[in-house]
XYZ file of C-alpha atoms in Angstrom:
587
model
C 49.170 -53.867 -17.079
C 47.217 -54.599 -13.493
C 44.148 -56.918 -14.243
C 41.016 -54.894 -13.270
C 38.415 -56.360 -10.335
C 34.872 -57.634 -11.509
C 31.806 -56.087 -9.725
C 28.991 -57.848 -9.727
C 25.879 -56.279 -7.990
C 25.485 -56.516 -4.557
C 21.508 -58.173 -3.576
C 20.540 -55.457 -0.541
C 17.213 -56.507 -0.395
C 16.946 -59.119 2.926
C 13.688 -60.471 1.666
C 14.096 -63.534 -1.455
C 13.092 -61.722 -4.972
C 9.784 -63.967 -4.572
C 8.532 -62.711 -1.054
C 9.602 -59.063 -2.962
C 7.280 -59.231 -5.483
C 4.224 -61.060 -2.935
C 5.180 -57.522 -0.398
C 5.113 -55.149 -4.168
C 1.805 -57.090 -4.852
C 3.128 -58.787 -8.291
C 2.145 -61.627 -7.185
C -0.272 -63.257 -4.577
C 1.049 -66.251 -2.738
C -0.576 -68.537 -5.094
C 0.761 -67.718 -8.200
C 4.573 -67.380 -6.123
C 3.505 -70.857 -4.516
C 2.609 -72.654 -7.642
C 5.370 -70.984 -9.888
C 7.798 -72.264 -6.889
C 6.736 -75.743 -6.998
C 7.621 -75.826 -11.412
C 11.210 -74.398 -10.100
C 11.456 -76.823 -7.643
C 10.514 -79.954 -10.286
C 12.258 -78.093 -13.360
C 15.017 -75.675 -12.309
C 15.883 -72.284 -14.000
C 15.008 -68.531 -12.111
C 12.347 -67.341 -10.822
C 11.933 -64.405 -13.297
C 12.004 -67.236 -16.322
C 9.532 -69.559 -14.654
C 6.934 -66.344 -14.598
C 7.671 -66.016 -18.193
C 7.562 -69.102 -18.961
C 3.740 -69.609 -17.398
C 2.781 -66.475 -19.165
C 1.755 -64.050 -15.396
C 3.384 -61.468 -16.726
C 5.226 -59.628 -19.837
C 8.751 -60.192 -20.246
C 9.883 -56.182 -19.942
C 7.445 -55.944 -16.060
C 9.561 -58.745 -14.978
C 12.921 -56.602 -16.016
C 11.251 -53.404 -14.310
C 11.042 -55.664 -11.035
C 14.391 -57.543 -11.255
C 15.929 -54.211 -12.029
C 14.139 -52.318 -9.081
C 15.691 -55.397 -7.002
C 18.506 -54.813 -7.266
C 18.930 -51.150 -7.490
C 20.040 -50.949 -11.010
C 18.651 -48.673 -13.900
C 16.352 -50.987 -16.124
C 17.386 -49.779 -20.067
C 15.063 -49.809 -22.613
C 16.533 -51.046 -25.864
C 13.865 -50.643 -28.243
C 16.088 -47.720 -30.137
C 19.007 -49.098 -31.787
C 20.043 -45.993 -33.523
C 20.883 -44.540 -28.925
C 23.499 -47.441 -28.896
C 27.103 -46.734 -29.001
C 27.616 -48.712 -31.704
C 31.475 -48.593 -31.620
C 31.500 -49.208 -28.267
C 28.955 -52.390 -28.414
C 31.659 -54.108 -31.095
C 34.044 -54.264 -28.435
C 33.429 -57.314 -26.832
C 33.226 -60.558 -29.685
C 29.424 -61.860 -30.908
C 30.300 -64.419 -29.484
C 30.494 -63.400 -26.603
C 27.051 -60.861 -26.408
C 25.163 -64.117 -27.940
C 26.792 -66.102 -24.852
C 25.909 -64.619 -22.167
C 23.119 -62.426 -23.391
C 24.333 -58.548 -22.823
C 25.604 -56.128 -25.198
C 27.669 -52.609 -23.880
C 25.501 -49.904 -24.737
C 27.955 -46.948 -24.434
C 29.985 -45.097 -21.775
C 29.620 -43.037 -18.602
C 32.288 -41.983 -16.538
C 35.001 -43.710 -17.611
C 32.332 -46.676 -16.980
C 31.615 -49.465 -20.117
C 27.824 -48.849 -19.712
C 26.506 -52.756 -19.949
C 23.131 -54.459 -20.479
C 22.482 -57.903 -19.261
C 19.497 -59.886 -19.327
C 21.263 -61.703 -15.779
C 23.216 -58.949 -13.741
C 24.116 -61.819 -10.898
C 26.315 -63.692 -13.842
C 29.828 -63.704 -12.073
C 30.695 -65.351 -14.815
C 29.571 -62.952 -17.585
C 30.516 -60.175 -15.675
C 33.808 -61.497 -14.907
C 34.693 -62.302 -19.162
C 33.982 -58.659 -19.816
C 35.820 -56.710 -17.847
C 38.781 -58.599 -18.326
C 38.651 -58.191 -22.225
C 37.521 -54.554 -22.078
C 40.190 -54.108 -19.443
C 37.244 -50.754 -17.522
C 35.079 -51.062 -14.989
C 32.533 -51.931 -16.023
C 28.376 -50.646 -15.110
C 26.068 -52.870 -15.302
C 22.168 -52.478 -16.600
C 18.975 -54.802 -17.153
C 17.378 -55.278 -20.478
C 14.884 -57.519 -21.514
C 16.552 -60.455 -22.977
C 13.745 -59.866 -26.448
C 15.492 -56.782 -26.585
C 18.875 -57.591 -25.936
C 18.566 -60.558 -28.730
C 17.404 -57.871 -30.912
C 19.575 -54.900 -30.623
C 22.800 -58.559 -30.534
C 21.700 -58.608 -34.308
C 21.797 -54.851 -35.048
C 24.609 -54.042 -33.808
C 26.811 -57.149 -35.345
C 24.620 -58.120 -39.042
C 22.611 -54.824 -39.137
C 22.993 -52.496 -42.047
C 22.086 -49.135 -40.897
C 24.987 -48.164 -38.990
C 27.207 -48.492 -42.706
C 23.754 -47.470 -44.601
C 24.116 -43.683 -42.616
C 28.014 -43.974 -43.368
C 27.231 -44.146 -46.937
C 24.983 -41.322 -47.019
C 26.794 -39.303 -44.977
C 30.400 -39.751 -47.445
C 28.003 -39.465 -51.095
C 26.700 -36.307 -49.363
C 29.846 -34.990 -48.664
C 31.797 -35.983 -51.698
C 28.784 -34.680 -53.665
C 28.744 -31.483 -52.023
C 31.881 -30.566 -52.768
C 33.055 -29.361 -55.860
C 29.858 -30.670 -57.837
C 30.441 -28.101 -60.571
C 33.652 -30.082 -61.906
C 31.957 -33.391 -62.280
C 31.082 -33.346 -66.404
C 28.487 -35.558 -68.229
C 30.002 -38.836 -69.316
C 29.173 -39.548 -72.538
C 27.361 -42.844 -73.954
C 30.121 -44.750 -74.760
C 31.026 -44.052 -71.238
C 34.582 -45.018 -71.973
C 36.752 -43.247 -68.707
C 39.098 -40.380 -69.227
C 42.164 -42.070 -68.382
C 43.380 -45.587 -66.430
C 45.682 -43.698 -65.063
C 44.025 -40.778 -63.642
C 41.192 -43.922 -61.928
C 44.171 -45.588 -60.730
C 45.165 -42.514 -58.637
C 41.290 -42.295 -57.753
C 40.845 -45.226 -56.518
C 44.179 -44.580 -54.218
C 42.234 -41.993 -52.630
C 40.884 -42.079 -48.861
C 37.053 -41.189 -50.251
C 36.575 -44.122 -52.053
C 39.263 -46.375 -50.272
C 36.074 -45.912 -47.607
C 33.423 -46.470 -49.925
C 34.667 -49.580 -50.644
C 35.363 -50.197 -47.299
C 32.399 -49.358 -45.989
C 30.668 -51.409 -48.930
C 31.132 -54.978 -48.638
C 31.474 -54.400 -44.480
C 27.179 -53.473 -45.016
C 26.922 -56.543 -47.101
C 28.543 -58.993 -44.842
C 26.734 -56.882 -41.771
C 23.730 -57.681 -43.622
C 24.580 -60.926 -44.696
C 23.984 -60.112 -48.043
C 25.367 -63.072 -50.614
C 25.685 -60.514 -53.663
C 26.467 -56.972 -54.524
C 25.559 -55.883 -57.767
C 27.721 -52.631 -59.376
C 25.539 -51.501 -62.304
C 26.600 -48.945 -64.507
C 23.234 -46.951 -66.330
C 23.607 -44.119 -68.385
C 24.241 -41.170 -66.364
C 24.552 -43.470 -62.967
C 24.832 -45.906 -61.363
C 23.489 -48.602 -59.542
C 23.931 -50.323 -56.733
C 21.980 -53.456 -55.338
C 22.568 -56.459 -52.481
C 20.986 -59.377 -52.859
C 19.488 -60.184 -49.328
C 17.597 -63.145 -48.456
C 17.096 -63.978 -52.372
C 16.490 -60.608 -52.661
C 17.766 -57.750 -53.974
C 17.384 -54.285 -52.586
C 18.725 -50.861 -54.051
C 22.222 -49.329 -51.771
C 23.435 -45.799 -51.342
C 25.671 -45.406 -54.951
C 28.420 -43.503 -54.583
C 29.160 -40.110 -55.810
C 29.170 -39.419 -59.509
C 32.940 -38.450 -59.514
C 33.422 -40.848 -57.591
C 32.027 -44.265 -59.859
C 35.020 -44.941 -62.153
C 37.336 -44.806 -59.308
C 35.096 -47.460 -57.483
C 35.191 -49.895 -60.190
C 38.867 -49.481 -60.742
C 39.534 -49.983 -56.669
C 37.663 -53.268 -57.505
C 39.253 -53.930 -60.140
C 42.984 -53.795 -58.563
C 41.779 -55.159 -55.130
C 40.592 -58.110 -57.404
C 44.605 -58.141 -59.082
C 42.249 -57.641 -62.367
C 43.833 -55.769 -65.874
C 42.751 -51.690 -65.234
C 43.482 -51.294 -68.566
C 40.688 -53.846 -69.884
C 37.835 -52.449 -70.738
C 36.629 -54.964 -73.190
C 36.779 -58.568 -72.075
C 35.112 -60.033 -68.743
C 37.379 -60.616 -65.932
C 36.971 -62.507 -63.305
C 38.700 -62.350 -59.989
C 39.099 -62.563 -55.629
C 40.486 -61.074 -52.722
C 39.915 -60.983 -48.863
C 38.995 -59.110 -46.342
C 38.260 -59.205 -42.572
C 35.506 -58.177 -40.554
C 33.974 -58.787 -37.679
C 36.775 -60.785 -36.328
C 36.440 -63.041 -39.063
C 38.714 -63.636 -42.419
C 35.609 -63.161 -45.551
C 36.638 -64.112 -49.123
C 35.215 -62.200 -52.218
C 34.423 -63.708 -55.378
C 34.076 -61.251 -58.861
C 32.813 -60.913 -61.489
C 33.539 -58.419 -64.166
C 31.512 -57.845 -67.701
C 31.293 -55.494 -70.167
C 27.743 -53.527 -70.108
C 27.088 -50.706 -72.839
C 27.442 -48.371 -69.845
C 30.468 -48.942 -68.448
C 31.487 -52.063 -66.818
C 28.953 -54.371 -64.462
C 30.468 -56.037 -61.441
C 28.728 -58.364 -58.738
C 30.862 -59.429 -56.011
C 30.214 -62.863 -54.487
C 30.166 -62.663 -50.670
C 31.882 -66.041 -49.205
C 31.158 -65.821 -45.975
C 32.699 -69.621 -44.606
C 31.956 -67.921 -40.307
C 27.800 -67.459 -41.747
C 27.827 -71.044 -42.622
C 27.447 -73.952 -40.520
C 28.269 -77.149 -42.826
C 26.303 -79.065 -40.653
C 24.410 -82.404 -41.844
C 22.292 -81.885 -38.824
C 21.416 -77.725 -40.017
C 20.130 -78.662 -43.483
C 16.687 -78.012 -42.245
C 15.511 -81.781 -43.617
C 12.748 -83.809 -41.490
C 13.873 -86.567 -39.379
C 12.575 -89.363 -41.952
C 14.569 -87.705 -44.612
C 17.249 -86.874 -42.914
C 17.447 -91.000 -41.355
C 17.222 -91.755 -45.561
C 19.666 -89.358 -46.150
C 23.017 -90.182 -43.756
C 21.430 -94.228 -44.665
C 22.752 -93.262 -48.785
C 25.594 -91.317 -47.985
C 27.245 -94.321 -45.542
C 26.291 -96.287 -48.796
C 30.051 -97.620 -50.235
C 29.548 -96.666 -54.040
C 26.746 -94.653 -55.644
C 26.367 -91.523 -57.083
C 23.746 -88.824 -55.472
C 22.669 -85.748 -57.274
C 21.237 -82.486 -55.902
C 19.780 -80.476 -58.312
C 18.335 -77.059 -58.322
C 19.375 -73.038 -60.089
C 21.632 -71.162 -58.713
C 21.589 -70.132 -55.464
C 19.527 -72.436 -54.169
C 21.837 -73.796 -51.405
C 23.057 -76.990 -53.506
C 26.699 -76.368 -53.016
C 25.914 -75.911 -48.710
C 24.065 -79.867 -48.229
C 26.651 -80.854 -49.975
C 30.027 -79.348 -48.357
C 27.539 -80.289 -45.450
C 27.557 -84.230 -46.757
C 31.229 -83.731 -46.778
C 31.765 -82.343 -43.284
C 29.343 -85.728 -42.430
C 31.736 -88.179 -44.049
C 34.789 -86.834 -43.327
C 37.342 -89.168 -41.888
C 40.968 -89.631 -41.108
C 40.725 -92.900 -42.494
C 39.026 -91.278 -46.423
C 40.146 -89.981 -49.518
C 37.799 -87.039 -49.932
C 38.458 -85.485 -54.072
C 36.846 -82.332 -54.982
C 36.669 -80.986 -57.824
C 35.076 -77.355 -58.455
C 34.313 -74.434 -60.422
C 35.360 -72.809 -58.234
C 36.193 -73.745 -55.420
C 33.865 -71.447 -52.965
C 34.831 -72.608 -48.754
C 38.156 -74.456 -48.360
C 37.186 -77.340 -46.006
C 39.562 -78.514 -44.103
C 40.784 -82.310 -44.583
C 39.796 -82.682 -48.040
C 41.483 -83.030 -51.287
C 40.091 -79.697 -53.983
C 40.883 -79.047 -57.035
C 40.643 -75.698 -58.724
C 38.899 -76.269 -62.579
C 41.033 -74.095 -65.153
C 39.355 -74.573 -68.662
C 41.531 -72.192 -69.421
C 44.371 -74.646 -69.506
C 42.270 -77.784 -69.364
C 42.287 -78.638 -66.366
C 38.414 -79.044 -66.699
C 35.477 -81.437 -64.976
C 36.500 -84.466 -66.982
C 40.493 -84.146 -67.059
C 40.282 -83.671 -63.036
C 37.911 -86.581 -62.269
C 40.446 -88.849 -65.150
C 43.181 -88.519 -62.899
C 41.104 -88.075 -59.347
C 40.099 -91.896 -60.250
C 44.396 -92.622 -60.424
C 44.385 -90.741 -56.677
C 42.683 -94.062 -54.577
C 39.882 -91.718 -53.733
C 37.014 -93.004 -51.685
C 34.498 -90.200 -52.054
C 34.832 -87.762 -54.976
C 33.022 -84.607 -55.208
C 31.754 -82.976 -58.800
C 31.235 -79.842 -58.456
C 28.423 -79.734 -61.323
C 27.693 -82.226 -64.288
C 27.640 -80.141 -67.754
C 28.572 -82.532 -70.092
C 28.227 -86.165 -71.047
C 31.750 -87.139 -70.272
C 31.870 -86.337 -66.730
C 28.329 -87.876 -66.137
C 30.058 -91.146 -67.522
C 32.992 -90.580 -65.803
C 31.563 -90.513 -62.814
C 29.403 -93.326 -63.530
C 32.169 -95.732 -63.807
C 33.482 -94.223 -60.574
C 30.549 -95.094 -58.647
C 30.781 -98.397 -60.515
C 34.447 -99.212 -59.723
C 33.330 -98.431 -55.829
C 33.694 -94.668 -55.037
C 30.608 -92.866 -53.929
C 30.173 -89.828 -55.858
C 28.495 -86.364 -55.267
C 27.707 -83.801 -57.760
C 24.782 -81.292 -58.882
C 22.957 -80.677 -62.036
C 20.742 -77.824 -63.472
C 16.744 -79.073 -63.473
C 13.652 -78.092 -62.107
C 12.842 -81.577 -60.269
C 14.461 -84.253 -58.906
C 12.349 -86.654 -61.718
C 13.638 -84.324 -64.740
C 17.172 -85.049 -64.183
C 16.965 -88.693 -65.306
C 14.962 -87.605 -68.268
C 18.131 -85.310 -68.838
C 20.494 -87.200 -68.462
C 19.174 -89.981 -70.926
C 18.550 -87.003 -73.495
C 22.295 -86.398 -72.676
C 23.351 -89.818 -74.276
C 23.379 -91.951 -70.766
C 21.800 -94.997 -71.374
C 19.296 -96.101 -68.567
C 20.169 -99.215 -67.547
C 24.268 -96.845 -66.719
C 21.471 -95.491 -64.651
C 20.345 -97.644 -62.602
C 22.989 -99.529 -61.845
C 24.711 -96.077 -60.275
C 21.998 -93.418 -59.553
C 21.820 -93.632 -55.386
C 19.853 -90.586 -54.975
C 18.299 -87.424 -56.414
C 17.915 -84.573 -54.129
C 15.411 -81.348 -55.500
C 16.223 -78.414 -53.502
C 15.060 -74.364 -53.567
C 15.255 -71.425 -50.807
C 12.175 -69.421 -49.461
C 12.586 -66.851 -47.710
C 11.932 -66.982 -43.294
C 9.610 -65.095 -41.746
C 11.805 -62.252 -39.719
C 10.656 -63.735 -35.768
C 10.561 -59.912 -33.979
C 7.298 -58.823 -36.863
C 5.890 -62.463 -37.512
C 2.082 -61.849 -36.765
C -1.325 -64.613 -37.691
C -2.823 -63.913 -41.108
C -5.270 -65.212 -43.154
C -4.976 -67.410 -45.715
C -7.486 -67.026 -49.341
C -9.562 -70.307 -50.161
C -7.704 -69.518 -53.409
C -4.068 -69.727 -51.719
C -5.752 -72.755 -50.038
C -6.675 -74.483 -52.734
C -3.258 -74.072 -54.892
C -1.341 -75.282 -51.776
C -4.117 -78.451 -51.429
C -4.974 -77.440 -47.695
C -8.010 -78.620 -46.361
C -8.792 -75.606 -44.110
C -11.420 -78.205 -42.211
C -8.750 -80.553 -41.120
C -6.373 -78.138 -39.695
C -6.162 -76.415 -36.696
C -2.640 -74.580 -37.765
C -2.475 -70.613 -37.524
C -1.151 -69.443 -40.639
C 1.851 -66.190 -40.365
C 3.096 -63.306 -41.976
C 6.130 -60.462 -41.159
C 4.377 -57.341 -41.026
C 7.824 -55.417 -42.360
C 10.679 -54.188 -39.122
C 13.978 -52.445 -38.679
C 15.471 -56.229 -37.885
C 14.486 -57.287 -41.409
C 14.795 -54.077 -43.087
C 10.624 -53.800 -43.276
C 10.802 -56.929 -45.705
C 8.634 -59.297 -42.783
C 11.051 -61.251 -43.778
C 14.547 -62.601 -42.366
C 17.566 -65.618 -43.724
C 16.297 -68.120 -45.896
C 15.396 -71.943 -44.961
C 15.036 -75.282 -47.847
C 12.417 -77.380 -49.421
C 13.382 -80.711 -50.511
C 12.291 -83.230 -52.761
C 13.839 -87.148 -52.695
C 14.176 -88.782 -55.112
C 14.754 -92.268 -53.963
C 16.435 -94.881 -56.754
C 14.995 -98.428 -55.535
C 14.290 -101.430 -57.263
C 10.523 -100.341 -57.953
C 12.102 -96.231 -59.884
C 14.415 -98.517 -61.321
C 12.205 -101.215 -63.686
C 10.411 -98.018 -64.139
C 13.216 -96.451 -66.132
C 14.382 -98.953 -67.448
C 10.937 -99.801 -68.852
C 11.321 -96.468 -70.010
C 8.949 -94.418 -67.890
C 8.302 -90.717 -68.320
C 9.039 -87.946 -65.573
C 5.153 -88.303 -63.985
C 5.214 -92.332 -63.554
C 8.789 -91.983 -61.820
C 6.845 -89.003 -59.527
C 4.187 -90.345 -59.371
C 5.875 -93.940 -58.279
C 7.725 -91.295 -55.125
C 4.723 -90.383 -53.911
C 3.123 -93.542 -53.737
C 6.053 -94.004 -50.971
C 5.575 -91.138 -49.138
C 8.320 -88.653 -50.640
C 6.886 -85.151 -51.442
C 7.600 -83.011 -53.890
C 9.158 -79.144 -53.553
C 4.943 -78.136 -52.560
C 4.391 -80.132 -49.474
C 7.514 -79.608 -48.557
C 7.321 -76.639 -48.600
C 3.171 -76.650 -47.118
C 5.228 -78.361 -43.756
C 7.560 -75.292 -43.417
C 3.789 -73.163 -43.973
C 2.237 -75.134 -40.922
C 5.007 -75.070 -38.734
C 4.480 -71.497 -38.823
C 8.155 -70.674 -40.752
C 6.930 -69.242 -44.536
C 4.399 -67.846 -45.945
C 2.776 -69.541 -49.240
C 3.754 -66.819 -51.502
C 7.171 -67.522 -51.184
C 5.825 -72.035 -51.342
C 4.333 -71.172 -54.210
C 7.056 -68.659 -56.151
C 9.224 -72.297 -56.288
C 7.144 -74.833 -56.389
C 4.667 -75.920 -58.304
C 1.139 -77.250 -58.754
C 0.113 -79.112 -60.875
C -1.848 -81.584 -58.093
C -4.015 -79.628 -57.296
C -7.088 -81.347 -55.766
C -10.613 -80.478 -56.840
């Protein structure tokens, strides 16, 4: 196939863009002179400089640029008008790299909206990728970024497809739907298996998974009720109702997922676990499946493990600069124990994996023991716990110590035996990383002592305890200032007289599903086990005393970390107060 030549828009106007703007009355001579001086000092395009200096709005400048180049200006405020099938012909990486998006077709040409229509490299790249003629139109940078998010990560399209599919299936043979009895015994495993291979059921499950990935969901919950089924997705830590399958498809949907997960479809009385892989948006995604019997049938939770959506880099953890330096210093210690605490779903595994990536080296032997292994890490030896055959954390750890390790990751500290082996490993020259379920960092020490670990062993092996939580990030598309009540400010220990910061919240928009939040960020509590903390532990100090020493050294708790995120305009007071204690309220 012959290569298609890229066509870059020609500048037919004889005047430079700045002079042309003056001739149109968009700028006066002094404003142009000021912008050109700024351009000579810092570089960049004239339009970007005018935006940066706040001279004009983005849409106004973009309209003038389109007029100057004799191109069409395309407003992308209504994403539903974009042809999603055409848009997804371009990989997300290319769309983000060049800030462009394919919006549809016109006379056999693909229409591409660009923020910089004169980018020769971009036009050549997408022309060769699509092997079609390109018609360039101009849109604002902000509208293109928003469109990219909705095209590659939004849920509107898939949800509408699910609704259409459910309406079609509900409308067909509605009179044949039979009422299910309270014990909810399936009509027949064979019938359900046959139905699970039918196109509507396969299509529903595929769309459900695709929607979950594009919505950035971490889990899908499928919950049978007495006469219905509820499907919910956990997005940014909050469960949201989704479109359930038609009534006659529900048993087949459960069976379809059990088949994909290699579960026993004839077993309805016992819990089962499985996993499978899907491919969407050009990347492989692991789906971990857990099934439990409930009174109205079988409840399924599917955990979406999208390695491509997570950057296991220590720089992206969200630590403040001082804490980042402390964390790296402690990670570089040759031996000791580092514990990350927090409830399920608080990002502990992400923190540990990021630490392992930081430590990874051809000269280091790194081994992990996990239950389950959520993400595969290149260059690291990972062991999956299998308790049913006696391969538990303790037995794995004993075996690892005979494998000449440098760094050991224990997925979770669950019992005294595991702790004792971890301590032994640290005392014999190994760095051990693990997780623990406690409410904050000081309480981890109390819990370990309660489990029967001698304080002198703890102080000789522990290097660092980090407690963390995840709070939702304010949606950048609908972010707006908000006033906080005196009661909230008092609970957050914020002195309104001393701070000039503006507080924000999200009013809700289509980009965030009208929640006001999009994405999550962590808040941390650091407890560095130094000599003062060690002395306090040995002398029998309680959690309050340990916490007080840590605060005196400048290490804040979860509340202080959350307040710093509020003052930066990243999250809201409600989110922080939902995860942090306020025991230190000032009078």
